[in-house]
Amino acid sequence: MENQTTLYTLVLSGLSDLPNLQLPLFLVFLLVYLMTLTGNLLIVLLICTDSHLQTPMYFFLGTLACLDMGFSSVTIPRMLFDFNTQQRLISIQACITQIFFILFFAVSEFSLLAVMSYDRYVAICRPLHYTQIMHWRTCVLLVLGALVICFACSLVHVIFALKLTFCSVKPLQSFFCDVPQLLLVSCSDTFINVFLMFLLGISFGLVVFVLTFCPYIIILNTIMKMQSKAMRSKAFSTCSSHLTVVFIFYGTCFFSYFHSNAKDQSAVDKVASVCYAVLTPLVNPLIYSLRNKIIKKSLKRAVCRMLQM
């Protein structure tokens, strides 16, 4: 350790080293970022201004849109900066700060998807008690409770990451800072960091996973017992959008982190990281708007009001 120089700046490998691809990639991801902000902001504005959308389900959807905007804003602007400068240098403090917000928004999205599953369970399996159970105060407390827990989990990782020292010039094999990649370039003992990553990841992740998917076992059983085809179709339509988002987010995250060893992150792994960190926030509003008749009607009403002004 005496002969090793402590580093205060890290290097990101980025998506591509080819100079000719930097400008096209910059333009593509700039367009993706603008579309992500526009789509999610439109969802939030519709929910806030249309009384037909001011229900618990759309409150959770609006919260999801806010998380998606935050998630994409943590990763894409940094990517655009690196495409423009082609240096890919990031300070230790900036890297750990990015890790905190990535963890916070990602874990918060997992938690919110679990809350939305519970909302669908109450709406379909206990419809007569829906307004009593999913009261506005309950909805706000569920979201705030999830955010506080996710904030605490992210903060724990950051506190122990701040104690690490770095002396390796090896670049982080990603286009954003991530805990596994950061630990690989540290010259400190990372046992406690790895232990916390597995402990919090498995315990918290298992709870959220169960809370997300178990309600749908009961929901599917309830739907299959419905005698009316119209009721079954309506119940399936209210769940299909949420399930689509759940499978996309879980699938890309699990593939990115468990597909291969972190020491050998291939181009396929970087594509998976792009999918869950960049494309998922883009497609979420598209999925909910294209598959939701109420949102489409609300959008039409908003367009008509603008045309009449």
PDB file of C-alpha atoms in Angstrom:
ATOM      1  CA  MET A   1       0.000   0.000   0.000  1.00  0.00           C
ATOM      2  CA  GLU A   2       2.915   2.355   0.673  1.00  0.00           C
ATOM      3  CA  ASN A   3       3.996   2.262  -2.992  1.00  0.00           C
ATOM      4  CA  GLN A   4       0.510   2.777  -4.402  1.00  0.00           C
ATOM      5  CA  THR A   5      -0.731   6.195  -5.410  1.00  0.00           C
ATOM      6  CA  THR A   6      -4.226   7.111  -4.260  1.00  0.00           C
ATOM      7  CA  LEU A   7      -6.415   8.203  -7.146  1.00  0.00           C
ATOM      8  CA  TYR A   8      -9.147  10.809  -6.934  1.00  0.00           C
ATOM      9  CA  THR A   9     -10.416  10.418 -10.508  1.00  0.00           C
ATOM     10  CA  LEU A  10     -11.824   7.334 -12.235  1.00  0.00           C
ATOM     11  CA  VAL A  11     -12.302   6.477 -15.899  1.00  0.00           C
ATOM     12  CA  LEU A  12     -15.520   5.174 -17.453  1.00  0.00           C
ATOM     13  CA  SER A  13     -15.148   2.812 -20.400  1.00  0.00           C
ATOM     14  CA  GLY A  14     -18.272   4.178 -22.101  1.00  0.00           C
ATOM     15  CA  LEU A  15     -20.294   2.487 -24.808  1.00  0.00           C
ATOM     16  CA  SER A  16     -17.790   2.767 -27.641  1.00  0.00           C
ATOM     17  CA  ASP A  17     -14.175   3.827 -28.196  1.00  0.00           C
ATOM     18  CA  LEU A  18     -14.690   4.625 -31.888  1.00  0.00           C
ATOM     19  CA  PRO A  19     -14.400   8.408 -32.452  1.00  0.00           C
ATOM     20  CA  ASN A  20     -16.742   8.304 -35.461  1.00  0.00           C
ATOM     21  CA  LEU A  21     -19.562   6.946 -33.294  1.00  0.00           C
ATOM     22  CA  GLN A  22     -19.434   9.620 -30.599  1.00  0.00           C
ATOM     23  CA  LEU A  23     -21.548  12.216 -32.433  1.00  0.00           C
ATOM     24  CA  PRO A  24     -24.226   9.724 -33.655  1.00  0.00           C
ATOM     25  CA  LEU A  25     -24.457   8.228 -30.146  1.00  0.00           C
ATOM     26  CA  PHE A  26     -24.701  11.717 -28.658  1.00  0.00           C
ATOM     27  CA  LEU A  27     -27.610  12.597 -30.947  1.00  0.00           C
ATOM     28  CA  VAL A  28     -29.405   9.275 -30.374  1.00  0.00           C
ATOM     29  CA  PHE A  29     -29.230   9.455 -26.586  1.00  0.00           C
ATOM     30  CA  LEU A  30     -30.081  13.148 -26.571  1.00  0.00           C
ATOM     31  CA  LEU A  31     -33.250  12.306 -28.510  1.00  0.00           C
ATOM     32  CA  VAL A  32     -33.998   9.414 -26.128  1.00  0.00           C
ATOM     33  CA  TYR A  33     -33.538  11.698 -23.118  1.00  0.00           C
ATOM     34  CA  LEU A  34     -35.808  14.406 -24.507  1.00  0.00           C
ATOM     35  CA  MET A  35     -38.480  11.833 -25.394  1.00  0.00           C
ATOM     36  CA  THR A  36     -38.208  10.302 -21.914  1.00  0.00           C
ATOM     37  CA  LEU A  37     -38.690  13.659 -20.203  1.00  0.00           C
ATOM     38  CA  THR A  38     -41.527  14.620 -22.547  1.00  0.00           C
ATOM     39  CA  GLY A  39     -43.434  11.342 -22.185  1.00  0.00           C
ATOM     40  CA  ASN A  40     -43.160  11.099 -18.416  1.00  0.00           C
ATOM     41  CA  LEU A  41     -43.821  14.805 -17.872  1.00  0.00           C
ATOM     42  CA  LEU A  42     -46.928  14.518 -20.045  1.00  0.00           C
ATOM     43  CA  ILE A  43     -48.176  11.642 -17.859  1.00  0.00           C
ATOM     44  CA  VAL A  44     -47.623  13.731 -14.710  1.00  0.00           C
ATOM     45  CA  LEU A  45     -49.372  16.781 -16.174  1.00  0.00           C
ATOM     46  CA  LEU A  46     -52.371  14.747 -17.336  1.00  0.00           C
ATOM     47  CA  ILE A  47     -52.760  13.161 -13.899  1.00  0.00           C
ATOM     48  CA  CYS A  48     -52.479  16.528 -12.140  1.00  0.00           C
ATOM     49  CA  THR A  49     -54.912  18.378 -14.403  1.00  0.00           C
ATOM     50  CA  ASP A  50     -57.547  15.745 -15.255  1.00  0.00           C
ATOM     51  CA  SER A  51     -59.988  14.902 -12.461  1.00  0.00           C
ATOM     52  CA  HIS A  52     -60.720  11.523 -14.119  1.00  0.00           C
ATOM     53  CA  LEU A  53     -57.119  10.474 -13.410  1.00  0.00           C
ATOM     54  CA  GLN A  54     -56.947  11.558  -9.787  1.00  0.00           C
ATOM     55  CA  THR A  55     -57.269   8.067  -8.344  1.00  0.00           C
ATOM     56  CA  PRO A  56     -54.782   5.915  -6.384  1.00  0.00           C
ATOM     57  CA  MET A  57     -53.729   3.933  -9.468  1.00  0.00           C
ATOM     58  CA  TYR A  58     -52.808   7.066 -11.402  1.00  0.00           C
ATOM     59  CA  PHE A  59     -51.190   8.619  -8.327  1.00  0.00           C
ATOM     60  CA  PHE A  60     -48.794   5.669  -8.306  1.00  0.00           C
ATOM     61  CA  LEU A  61     -48.346   5.960 -12.070  1.00  0.00           C
ATOM     62  CA  GLY A  62     -47.469   9.646 -11.709  1.00  0.00           C
ATOM     63  CA  THR A  63     -44.944   8.770  -9.010  1.00  0.00           C
ATOM     64  CA  LEU A  64     -43.451   6.138 -11.332  1.00  0.00           C
ATOM     65  CA  ALA A  65     -43.134   8.769 -14.070  1.00  0.00           C
ATOM     66  CA  CYS A  66     -41.262  11.082 -11.654  1.00  0.00           C
ATOM     67  CA  LEU A  67     -38.894   8.250 -10.708  1.00  0.00           C
ATOM     68  CA  ASP A  68     -38.288   7.494 -14.394  1.00  0.00           C
ATOM     69  CA  MET A  69     -37.394  11.126 -15.072  1.00  0.00           C
ATOM     70  CA  GLY A  70     -34.998  11.101 -12.133  1.00  0.00           C
ATOM     71  CA  PHE A  71     -33.472   7.751 -13.119  1.00  0.00           C
ATOM     72  CA  SER A  72     -32.777   8.842 -16.686  1.00  0.00           C
ATOM     73  CA  SER A  73     -31.453  12.236 -15.517  1.00  0.00           C
ATOM     74  CA  VAL A  74     -28.811  10.510 -13.390  1.00  0.00           C
ATOM     75  CA  THR A  75     -27.321   8.486 -16.269  1.00  0.00           C
ATOM     76  CA  ILE A  76     -28.025  10.070 -19.666  1.00  0.00           C
ATOM     77  CA  PRO A  77     -26.647  13.630 -19.097  1.00  0.00           C
ATOM     78  CA  ARG A  78     -23.380  12.067 -17.926  1.00  0.00           C
ATOM     79  CA  MET A  79     -23.310   9.909 -21.063  1.00  0.00           C
ATOM     80  CA  LEU A  80     -23.934  12.958 -23.252  1.00  0.00           C
ATOM     81  CA  PHE A  81     -21.088  14.807 -21.522  1.00  0.00           C
ATOM     82  CA  ASP A  82     -18.705  11.896 -22.136  1.00  0.00           C
ATOM     83  CA  PHE A  83     -19.755  11.604 -25.795  1.00  0.00           C
ATOM     84  CA  ASN A  84     -19.031  15.304 -26.218  1.00  0.00           C
ATOM     85  CA  THR A  85     -15.687  15.489 -24.378  1.00  0.00           C
ATOM     86  CA  GLN A  86     -14.490  11.909 -25.097  1.00  0.00           C
ATOM     87  CA  GLN A  87     -12.521  12.001 -21.826  1.00  0.00           C
ATOM     88  CA  ARG A  88     -14.806   9.868 -19.588  1.00  0.00           C
ATOM     89  CA  LEU A  89     -13.131  11.092 -16.415  1.00  0.00           C
ATOM     90  CA  ILE A  90     -15.193  11.301 -13.243  1.00  0.00           C
ATOM     91  CA  SER A  91     -14.155  12.256  -9.724  1.00  0.00           C
ATOM     92  CA  ILE A  92     -14.592   9.826  -6.844  1.00  0.00           C
ATOM     93  CA  GLN A  93     -17.140  12.140  -5.199  1.00  0.00           C
ATOM     94  CA  ALA A  94     -19.168  12.499  -8.410  1.00  0.00           C
ATOM     95  CA  CYS A  95     -19.035   8.748  -8.998  1.00  0.00           C
ATOM     96  CA  ILE A  96     -20.296   7.901  -5.512  1.00  0.00           C
ATOM     97  CA  THR A  97     -22.984  10.591  -5.806  1.00  0.00           C
ATOM     98  CA  GLN A  98     -24.156   9.031  -9.070  1.00  0.00           C
ATOM     99  CA  ILE A  99     -24.204   5.612  -7.403  1.00  0.00           C
ATOM    100  CA  PHE A 100     -26.401   6.947  -4.604  1.00  0.00           C
ATOM    101  CA  PHE A 101     -29.027   8.378  -6.969  1.00  0.00           C
ATOM    102  CA  ILE A 102     -28.956   5.343  -9.285  1.00  0.00           C
ATOM    103  CA  LEU A 103     -29.527   3.034  -6.313  1.00  0.00           C
ATOM    104  CA  PHE A 104     -32.217   5.304  -4.885  1.00  0.00           C
ATOM    105  CA  PHE A 105     -34.231   5.622  -8.102  1.00  0.00           C
ATOM    106  CA  ALA A 106     -33.794   1.971  -9.124  1.00  0.00           C
ATOM    107  CA  VAL A 107     -34.724   0.518  -5.714  1.00  0.00           C
ATOM    108  CA  SER A 108     -37.568   3.035  -5.387  1.00  0.00           C
ATOM    109  CA  GLU A 109     -38.945   1.880  -8.728  1.00  0.00           C
ATOM    110  CA  PHE A 110     -38.811  -1.756  -7.607  1.00  0.00           C
ATOM    111  CA  SER A 111     -40.654  -0.804  -4.407  1.00  0.00           C
ATOM    112  CA  LEU A 112     -43.256   1.265  -6.230  1.00  0.00           C
ATOM    113  CA  LEU A 113     -43.980  -1.609  -8.608  1.00  0.00           C
ATOM    114  CA  ALA A 114     -44.703  -3.735  -5.527  1.00  0.00           C
ATOM    115  CA  VAL A 115     -47.067  -1.050  -4.173  1.00  0.00           C
ATOM    116  CA  MET A 116     -48.814  -0.915  -7.557  1.00  0.00           C
ATOM    117  CA  SER A 117     -49.256  -4.704  -7.439  1.00  0.00           C
ATOM    118  CA  TYR A 118     -50.968  -4.358  -4.064  1.00  0.00           C
ATOM    119  CA  ASP A 119     -53.200  -1.619  -5.510  1.00  0.00           C
ATOM    120  CA  ARG A 120     -54.269  -3.913  -8.359  1.00  0.00           C
ATOM    121  CA  TYR A 121     -54.894  -6.745  -5.874  1.00  0.00           C
ATOM    122  CA  VAL A 122     -57.251  -4.586  -3.801  1.00  0.00           C
ATOM    123  CA  ALA A 123     -59.002  -3.197  -6.907  1.00  0.00           C
ATOM    124  CA  ILE A 124     -59.711  -6.622  -8.403  1.00  0.00           C
ATOM    125  CA  CYS A 125     -59.994  -8.937  -5.405  1.00  0.00           C
ATOM    126  CA  ARG A 126     -61.647  -6.542  -2.938  1.00  0.00           C
ATOM    127  CA  PRO A 127     -63.396  -3.960  -5.122  1.00  0.00           C
ATOM    128  CA  LEU A 128     -66.118  -3.107  -2.584  1.00  0.00           C
ATOM    129  CA  HIS A 129     -63.493  -2.083  -0.023  1.00  0.00           C
ATOM    130  CA  TYR A 130     -61.126  -0.382  -2.487  1.00  0.00           C
ATOM    131  CA  THR A 131     -61.926   3.216  -1.527  1.00  0.00           C
ATOM    132  CA  GLN A 132     -61.668   2.395   2.169  1.00  0.00           C
ATOM    133  CA  ILE A 133     -58.361   0.513   1.912  1.00  0.00           C
ATOM    134  CA  MET A 134     -56.647   2.674  -0.721  1.00  0.00           C
ATOM    135  CA  HIS A 135     -57.425   5.972   0.945  1.00  0.00           C
ATOM    136  CA  TRP A 136     -55.332   8.956  -0.156  1.00  0.00           C
ATOM    137  CA  ARG A 137     -53.549   9.023   3.197  1.00  0.00           C
ATOM    138  CA  THR A 138     -52.708   5.331   2.822  1.00  0.00           C
ATOM    139  CA  CYS A 139     -51.373   5.863  -0.709  1.00  0.00           C
ATOM    140  CA  VAL A 140     -49.145   8.748   0.349  1.00  0.00           C
ATOM    141  CA  LEU A 141     -47.829   6.811   3.357  1.00  0.00           C
ATOM    142  CA  LEU A 142     -47.067   3.767   1.183  1.00  0.00           C
ATOM    143  CA  VAL A 143     -45.051   5.870  -1.277  1.00  0.00           C
ATOM    144  CA  LEU A 144     -43.279   7.893   1.419  1.00  0.00           C
ATOM    145  CA  GLY A 145     -42.462   4.755   3.410  1.00  0.00           C
ATOM    146  CA  ALA A 146     -40.984   3.070   0.349  1.00  0.00           C
ATOM    147  CA  LEU A 147     -38.921   6.150  -0.544  1.00  0.00           C
ATOM    148  CA  VAL A 148     -37.547   6.523   3.002  1.00  0.00           C
ATOM    149  CA  ILE A 149     -36.500   2.856   3.125  1.00  0.00           C
ATOM    150  CA  CYS A 150     -34.877   3.106  -0.317  1.00  0.00           C
ATOM    151  CA  PHE A 151     -33.088   6.298   0.718  1.00  0.00           C
ATOM    152  CA  ALA A 152     -31.692   4.538   3.803  1.00  0.00           C
ATOM    153  CA  CYS A 153     -30.529   1.496   1.793  1.00  0.00           C
ATOM    154  CA  SER A 154     -28.791   3.708  -0.778  1.00  0.00           C
ATOM    155  CA  LEU A 155     -27.185   5.806   1.959  1.00  0.00           C
ATOM    156  CA  VAL A 156     -25.711   2.722   3.641  1.00  0.00           C
ATOM    157  CA  HIS A 157     -23.916   1.740   0.430  1.00  0.00           C
ATOM    158  CA  VAL A 158     -22.627   5.278  -0.064  1.00  0.00           C
ATOM    159  CA  ILE A 159     -21.318   5.622   3.511  1.00  0.00           C
ATOM    160  CA  PHE A 160     -19.178   2.511   3.165  1.00  0.00           C
ATOM    161  CA  ALA A 161     -18.141   3.413  -0.401  1.00  0.00           C
ATOM    162  CA  LEU A 162     -16.768   6.733   0.891  1.00  0.00           C
ATOM    163  CA  LYS A 163     -14.302   4.792   3.068  1.00  0.00           C
ATOM    164  CA  LEU A 164     -12.703   3.103   0.041  1.00  0.00           C
ATOM    165  CA  THR A 165      -9.435   4.182  -1.525  1.00  0.00           C
ATOM    166  CA  PHE A 166      -8.592   3.781  -5.212  1.00  0.00           C
ATOM    167  CA  CYS A 167      -5.227   3.147  -6.803  1.00  0.00           C
ATOM    168  CA  SER A 168      -6.050   1.161  -9.952  1.00  0.00           C
ATOM    169  CA  VAL A 169      -5.993   2.892 -13.339  1.00  0.00           C
ATOM    170  CA  LYS A 170      -8.304   0.220 -14.742  1.00  0.00           C
ATOM    171  CA  PRO A 171     -11.466   1.873 -16.134  1.00  0.00           C
ATOM    172  CA  LEU A 172     -14.921   1.050 -14.861  1.00  0.00           C
ATOM    173  CA  GLN A 173     -16.440  -1.277 -17.453  1.00  0.00           C
ATOM    174  CA  SER A 174     -19.640   0.702 -17.787  1.00  0.00           C
ATOM    175  CA  PHE A 175     -20.997   4.033 -18.985  1.00  0.00           C
ATOM    176  CA  PHE A 176     -22.075   4.991 -15.446  1.00  0.00           C
ATOM    177  CA  CYS A 177     -20.796   4.358 -11.935  1.00  0.00           C
ATOM    178  CA  ASP A 178     -22.079   1.182 -10.345  1.00  0.00           C
ATOM    179  CA  VAL A 179     -21.259  -0.506  -7.038  1.00  0.00           C
ATOM    180  CA  PRO A 180     -19.811  -3.792  -8.442  1.00  0.00           C
ATOM    181  CA  GLN A 181     -17.608  -1.917 -10.917  1.00  0.00           C
ATOM    182  CA  LEU A 182     -16.449   0.540  -8.258  1.00  0.00           C
ATOM    183  CA  LEU A 183     -15.411  -2.281  -5.920  1.00  0.00           C
ATOM    184  CA  LEU A 184     -13.298  -3.858  -8.652  1.00  0.00           C
ATOM    185  CA  VAL A 185     -11.039  -0.812  -8.977  1.00  0.00           C
ATOM    186  CA  SER A 186     -10.661  -0.247  -5.234  1.00  0.00           C
ATOM    187  CA  CYS A 187      -7.434  -1.175  -3.460  1.00  0.00           C
ATOM    188  CA  SER A 188      -9.176  -1.335  -0.065  1.00  0.00           C
ATOM    189  CA  ASP A 189     -10.669  -4.358   1.626  1.00  0.00           C
ATOM    190  CA  THR A 190     -14.165  -4.519   0.121  1.00  0.00           C
ATOM    191  CA  PHE A 191     -15.492  -7.428   2.189  1.00  0.00           C
ATOM    192  CA  ILE A 192     -17.993  -5.310   4.129  1.00  0.00           C
ATOM    193  CA  ASN A 193     -19.167  -3.612   0.897  1.00  0.00           C
ATOM    194  CA  VAL A 194     -19.736  -6.944  -0.842  1.00  0.00           C
ATOM    195  CA  PHE A 195     -21.420  -8.344   2.280  1.00  0.00           C
ATOM    196  CA  LEU A 196     -23.811  -5.373   2.479  1.00  0.00           C
ATOM    197  CA  MET A 197     -24.507  -5.585  -1.244  1.00  0.00           C
ATOM    198  CA  PHE A 198     -25.565  -9.222  -0.965  1.00  0.00           C
ATOM    199  CA  LEU A 199     -27.320  -8.835   2.404  1.00  0.00           C
ATOM    200  CA  LEU A 200     -29.429  -5.826   1.420  1.00  0.00           C
ATOM    201  CA  GLY A 201     -29.846  -7.028  -2.150  1.00  0.00           C
ATOM    202  CA  ILE A 202     -31.102 -10.485  -1.226  1.00  0.00           C
ATOM    203  CA  SER A 203     -33.191  -9.545   1.831  1.00  0.00           C
ATOM    204  CA  PHE A 204     -34.762  -6.369   0.459  1.00  0.00           C
ATOM    205  CA  GLY A 205     -34.911  -7.700  -3.106  1.00  0.00           C
ATOM    206  CA  LEU A 206     -36.610 -10.931  -2.043  1.00  0.00           C
ATOM    207  CA  VAL A 207     -39.250  -9.058  -0.042  1.00  0.00           C
ATOM    208  CA  VAL A 208     -39.993  -6.668  -2.919  1.00  0.00           C
ATOM    209  CA  PHE A 209     -40.053  -9.539  -5.429  1.00  0.00           C
ATOM    210  CA  VAL A 210     -42.573 -11.496  -3.342  1.00  0.00           C
ATOM    211  CA  LEU A 211     -44.733  -8.423  -2.742  1.00  0.00           C
ATOM    212  CA  THR A 212     -44.733  -7.709  -6.485  1.00  0.00           C
ATOM    213  CA  PHE A 213     -45.590 -11.137  -7.871  1.00  0.00           C
ATOM    214  CA  CYS A 214     -47.572 -12.891  -5.119  1.00  0.00           C
ATOM    215  CA  PRO A 215     -50.606 -10.566  -5.460  1.00  0.00           C
ATOM    216  CA  TYR A 216     -50.875 -11.562  -9.114  1.00  0.00           C
ATOM    217  CA  ILE A 217     -51.322 -15.214  -8.185  1.00  0.00           C
ATOM    218  CA  ILE A 218     -54.444 -14.221  -6.257  1.00  0.00           C
ATOM    219  CA  ILE A 219     -55.454 -11.743  -8.980  1.00  0.00           C
ATOM    220  CA  LEU A 220     -55.251 -14.366 -11.743  1.00  0.00           C
ATOM    221  CA  ASN A 221     -57.227 -16.827  -9.628  1.00  0.00           C
ATOM    222  CA  THR A 222     -59.913 -14.170  -9.053  1.00  0.00           C
ATOM    223  CA  ILE A 223     -60.043 -13.201 -12.731  1.00  0.00           C
ATOM    224  CA  MET A 224     -60.459 -16.820 -13.859  1.00  0.00           C
ATOM    225  CA  LYS A 225     -63.469 -17.154 -11.554  1.00  0.00           C
ATOM    226  CA  MET A 226     -65.232 -14.162 -13.123  1.00  0.00           C
ATOM    227  CA  GLN A 227     -68.201 -15.274 -15.206  1.00  0.00           C
ATOM    228  CA  SER A 228     -68.419 -12.157 -17.365  1.00  0.00           C
ATOM    229  CA  LYS A 229     -65.982 -11.962 -20.294  1.00  0.00           C
ATOM    230  CA  ALA A 230     -66.222  -8.170 -20.206  1.00  0.00           C
ATOM    231  CA  MET A 231     -65.163  -8.117 -16.552  1.00  0.00           C
ATOM    232  CA  ARG A 232     -62.284 -10.495 -17.232  1.00  0.00           C
ATOM    233  CA  SER A 233     -61.137  -8.402 -20.170  1.00  0.00           C
ATOM    234  CA  LYS A 234     -61.284  -5.192 -18.132  1.00  0.00           C
ATOM    235  CA  ALA A 235     -59.381  -6.801 -15.245  1.00  0.00           C
ATOM    236  CA  PHE A 236     -56.692  -8.142 -17.576  1.00  0.00           C
ATOM    237  CA  SER A 237     -56.313  -4.763 -19.281  1.00  0.00           C
ATOM    238  CA  THR A 238     -55.747  -2.959 -15.976  1.00  0.00           C
ATOM    239  CA  CYS A 239     -52.995  -5.424 -15.059  1.00  0.00           C
ATOM    240  CA  SER A 240     -51.320  -5.963 -18.424  1.00  0.00           C
ATOM    241  CA  SER A 241     -49.576  -2.583 -18.556  1.00  0.00           C
ATOM    242  CA  HIS A 242     -48.204  -2.960 -15.034  1.00  0.00           C
ATOM    243  CA  LEU A 243     -47.048  -6.525 -15.648  1.00  0.00           C
ATOM    244  CA  THR A 244     -45.333  -5.479 -18.888  1.00  0.00           C
ATOM    245  CA  VAL A 245     -43.364  -2.774 -17.063  1.00  0.00           C
ATOM    246  CA  VAL A 246     -42.518  -5.199 -14.231  1.00  0.00           C
ATOM    247  CA  PHE A 247     -41.161  -7.878 -16.566  1.00  0.00           C
ATOM    248  CA  ILE A 248     -39.119  -5.374 -18.607  1.00  0.00           C
ATOM    249  CA  PHE A 249     -37.551  -3.761 -15.540  1.00  0.00           C
ATOM    250  CA  TYR A 250     -36.892  -7.005 -13.658  1.00  0.00           C
ATOM    251  CA  GLY A 251     -35.705  -8.821 -16.774  1.00  0.00           C
ATOM    252  CA  THR A 252     -33.165  -6.213 -17.873  1.00  0.00           C
ATOM    253  CA  CYS A 253     -31.879  -5.639 -14.312  1.00  0.00           C
ATOM    254  CA  PHE A 254     -31.434  -9.350 -13.584  1.00  0.00           C
ATOM    255  CA  PHE A 255     -29.784  -9.933 -16.971  1.00  0.00           C
ATOM    256  CA  SER A 256     -27.408  -7.010 -16.444  1.00  0.00           C
ATOM    257  CA  TYR A 257     -26.277  -8.050 -12.951  1.00  0.00           C
ATOM    258  CA  PHE A 258     -26.455 -11.852 -13.107  1.00  0.00           C
ATOM    259  CA  HIS A 259     -25.759 -12.631 -16.768  1.00  0.00           C
ATOM    260  CA  SER A 260     -21.978 -12.652 -16.470  1.00  0.00           C
ATOM    261  CA  ASN A 261     -19.112 -11.994 -14.125  1.00  0.00           C
ATOM    262  CA  ALA A 262     -18.600  -8.320 -13.369  1.00  0.00           C
ATOM    263  CA  LYS A 263     -14.902  -8.715 -14.248  1.00  0.00           C
ATOM    264  CA  ASP A 264     -15.789  -9.547 -17.827  1.00  0.00           C
ATOM    265  CA  GLN A 265     -18.590  -7.225 -18.790  1.00  0.00           C
ATOM    266  CA  SER A 266     -19.244  -7.765 -22.474  1.00  0.00           C
ATOM    267  CA  ALA A 267     -21.004  -5.611 -25.013  1.00  0.00           C
ATOM    268  CA  VAL A 268     -24.151  -7.632 -24.318  1.00  0.00           C
ATOM    269  CA  ASP A 269     -24.056  -6.558 -20.669  1.00  0.00           C
ATOM    270  CA  LYS A 270     -23.699  -2.912 -21.676  1.00  0.00           C
ATOM    271  CA  VAL A 271     -26.726  -3.267 -23.930  1.00  0.00           C
ATOM    272  CA  ALA A 272     -28.665  -4.706 -20.979  1.00  0.00           C
ATOM    273  CA  SER A 273     -27.557  -1.737 -18.848  1.00  0.00           C
ATOM    274  CA  VAL A 274     -28.794   0.641 -21.538  1.00  0.00           C
ATOM    275  CA  CYS A 275     -32.132  -1.174 -21.558  1.00  0.00           C
ATOM    276  CA  TYR A 276     -32.878  -0.835 -17.851  1.00  0.00           C
ATOM    277  CA  ALA A 277     -31.172   2.523 -17.204  1.00  0.00           C
ATOM    278  CA  VAL A 278     -32.096   4.352 -20.419  1.00  0.00           C
ATOM    279  CA  LEU A 279     -34.813   2.606 -22.409  1.00  0.00           C
ATOM    280  CA  THR A 280     -37.076   1.471 -19.554  1.00  0.00           C
ATOM    281  CA  PRO A 281     -37.863   5.068 -18.460  1.00  0.00           C
ATOM    282  CA  LEU A 282     -38.603   5.808 -22.131  1.00  0.00           C
ATOM    283  CA  VAL A 283     -41.010   2.932 -22.792  1.00  0.00           C
ATOM    284  CA  ASN A 284     -42.920   3.079 -19.484  1.00  0.00           C
ATOM    285  CA  PRO A 285     -45.110   6.080 -20.465  1.00  0.00           C
ATOM    286  CA  LEU A 286     -45.591   4.572 -23.928  1.00  0.00           C
ATOM    287  CA  ILE A 287     -46.804   1.289 -22.441  1.00  0.00           C
ATOM    288  CA  TYR A 288     -49.222   2.955 -20.047  1.00  0.00           C
ATOM    289  CA  SER A 289     -50.534   5.451 -22.614  1.00  0.00           C
ATOM    290  CA  LEU A 290     -50.957   3.052 -25.525  1.00  0.00           C
ATOM    291  CA  ARG A 291     -52.654   0.337 -23.431  1.00  0.00           C
ATOM    292  CA  ASN A 292     -54.794   2.606 -21.270  1.00  0.00           C
ATOM    293  CA  LYS A 293     -58.044   3.944 -22.736  1.00  0.00           C
ATOM    294  CA  ILE A 294     -58.572   6.442 -19.902  1.00  0.00           C
ATOM    295  CA  ILE A 295     -55.174   8.071 -20.460  1.00  0.00           C
ATOM    296  CA  LYS A 296     -55.786   8.210 -24.218  1.00  0.00           C
ATOM    297  CA  LYS A 297     -59.142   9.897 -23.639  1.00  0.00           C
ATOM    298  CA  SER A 298     -57.518  12.326 -21.212  1.00  0.00           C
ATOM    299  CA  LEU A 299     -54.849  13.146 -23.787  1.00  0.00           C
ATOM    300  CA  LYS A 300     -57.527  13.784 -26.422  1.00  0.00           C
ATOM    301  CA  ARG A 301     -59.375  16.115 -24.042  1.00  0.00           C
ATOM    302  CA  ALA A 302     -56.147  17.989 -23.325  1.00  0.00           C
ATOM    303  CA  VAL A 303     -55.405  18.371 -27.046  1.00  0.00           C
ATOM    304  CA  CYS A 304     -58.953  19.623 -27.703  1.00  0.00           C
ATOM    305  CA  ARG A 305     -58.636  22.201 -24.922  1.00  0.00           C
ATOM    306  CA  MET A 306     -55.356  23.437 -26.402  1.00  0.00           C
ATOM    307  CA  LEU A 307     -56.879  23.718 -29.871  1.00  0.00           C
ATOM    308  CA  GLN A 308     -59.826  25.713 -28.518  1.00  0.00           C
ATOM    309  CA  MET A 309     -57.588  28.289 -26.828  1.00  0.00           C
TER     310      MET A 309
END
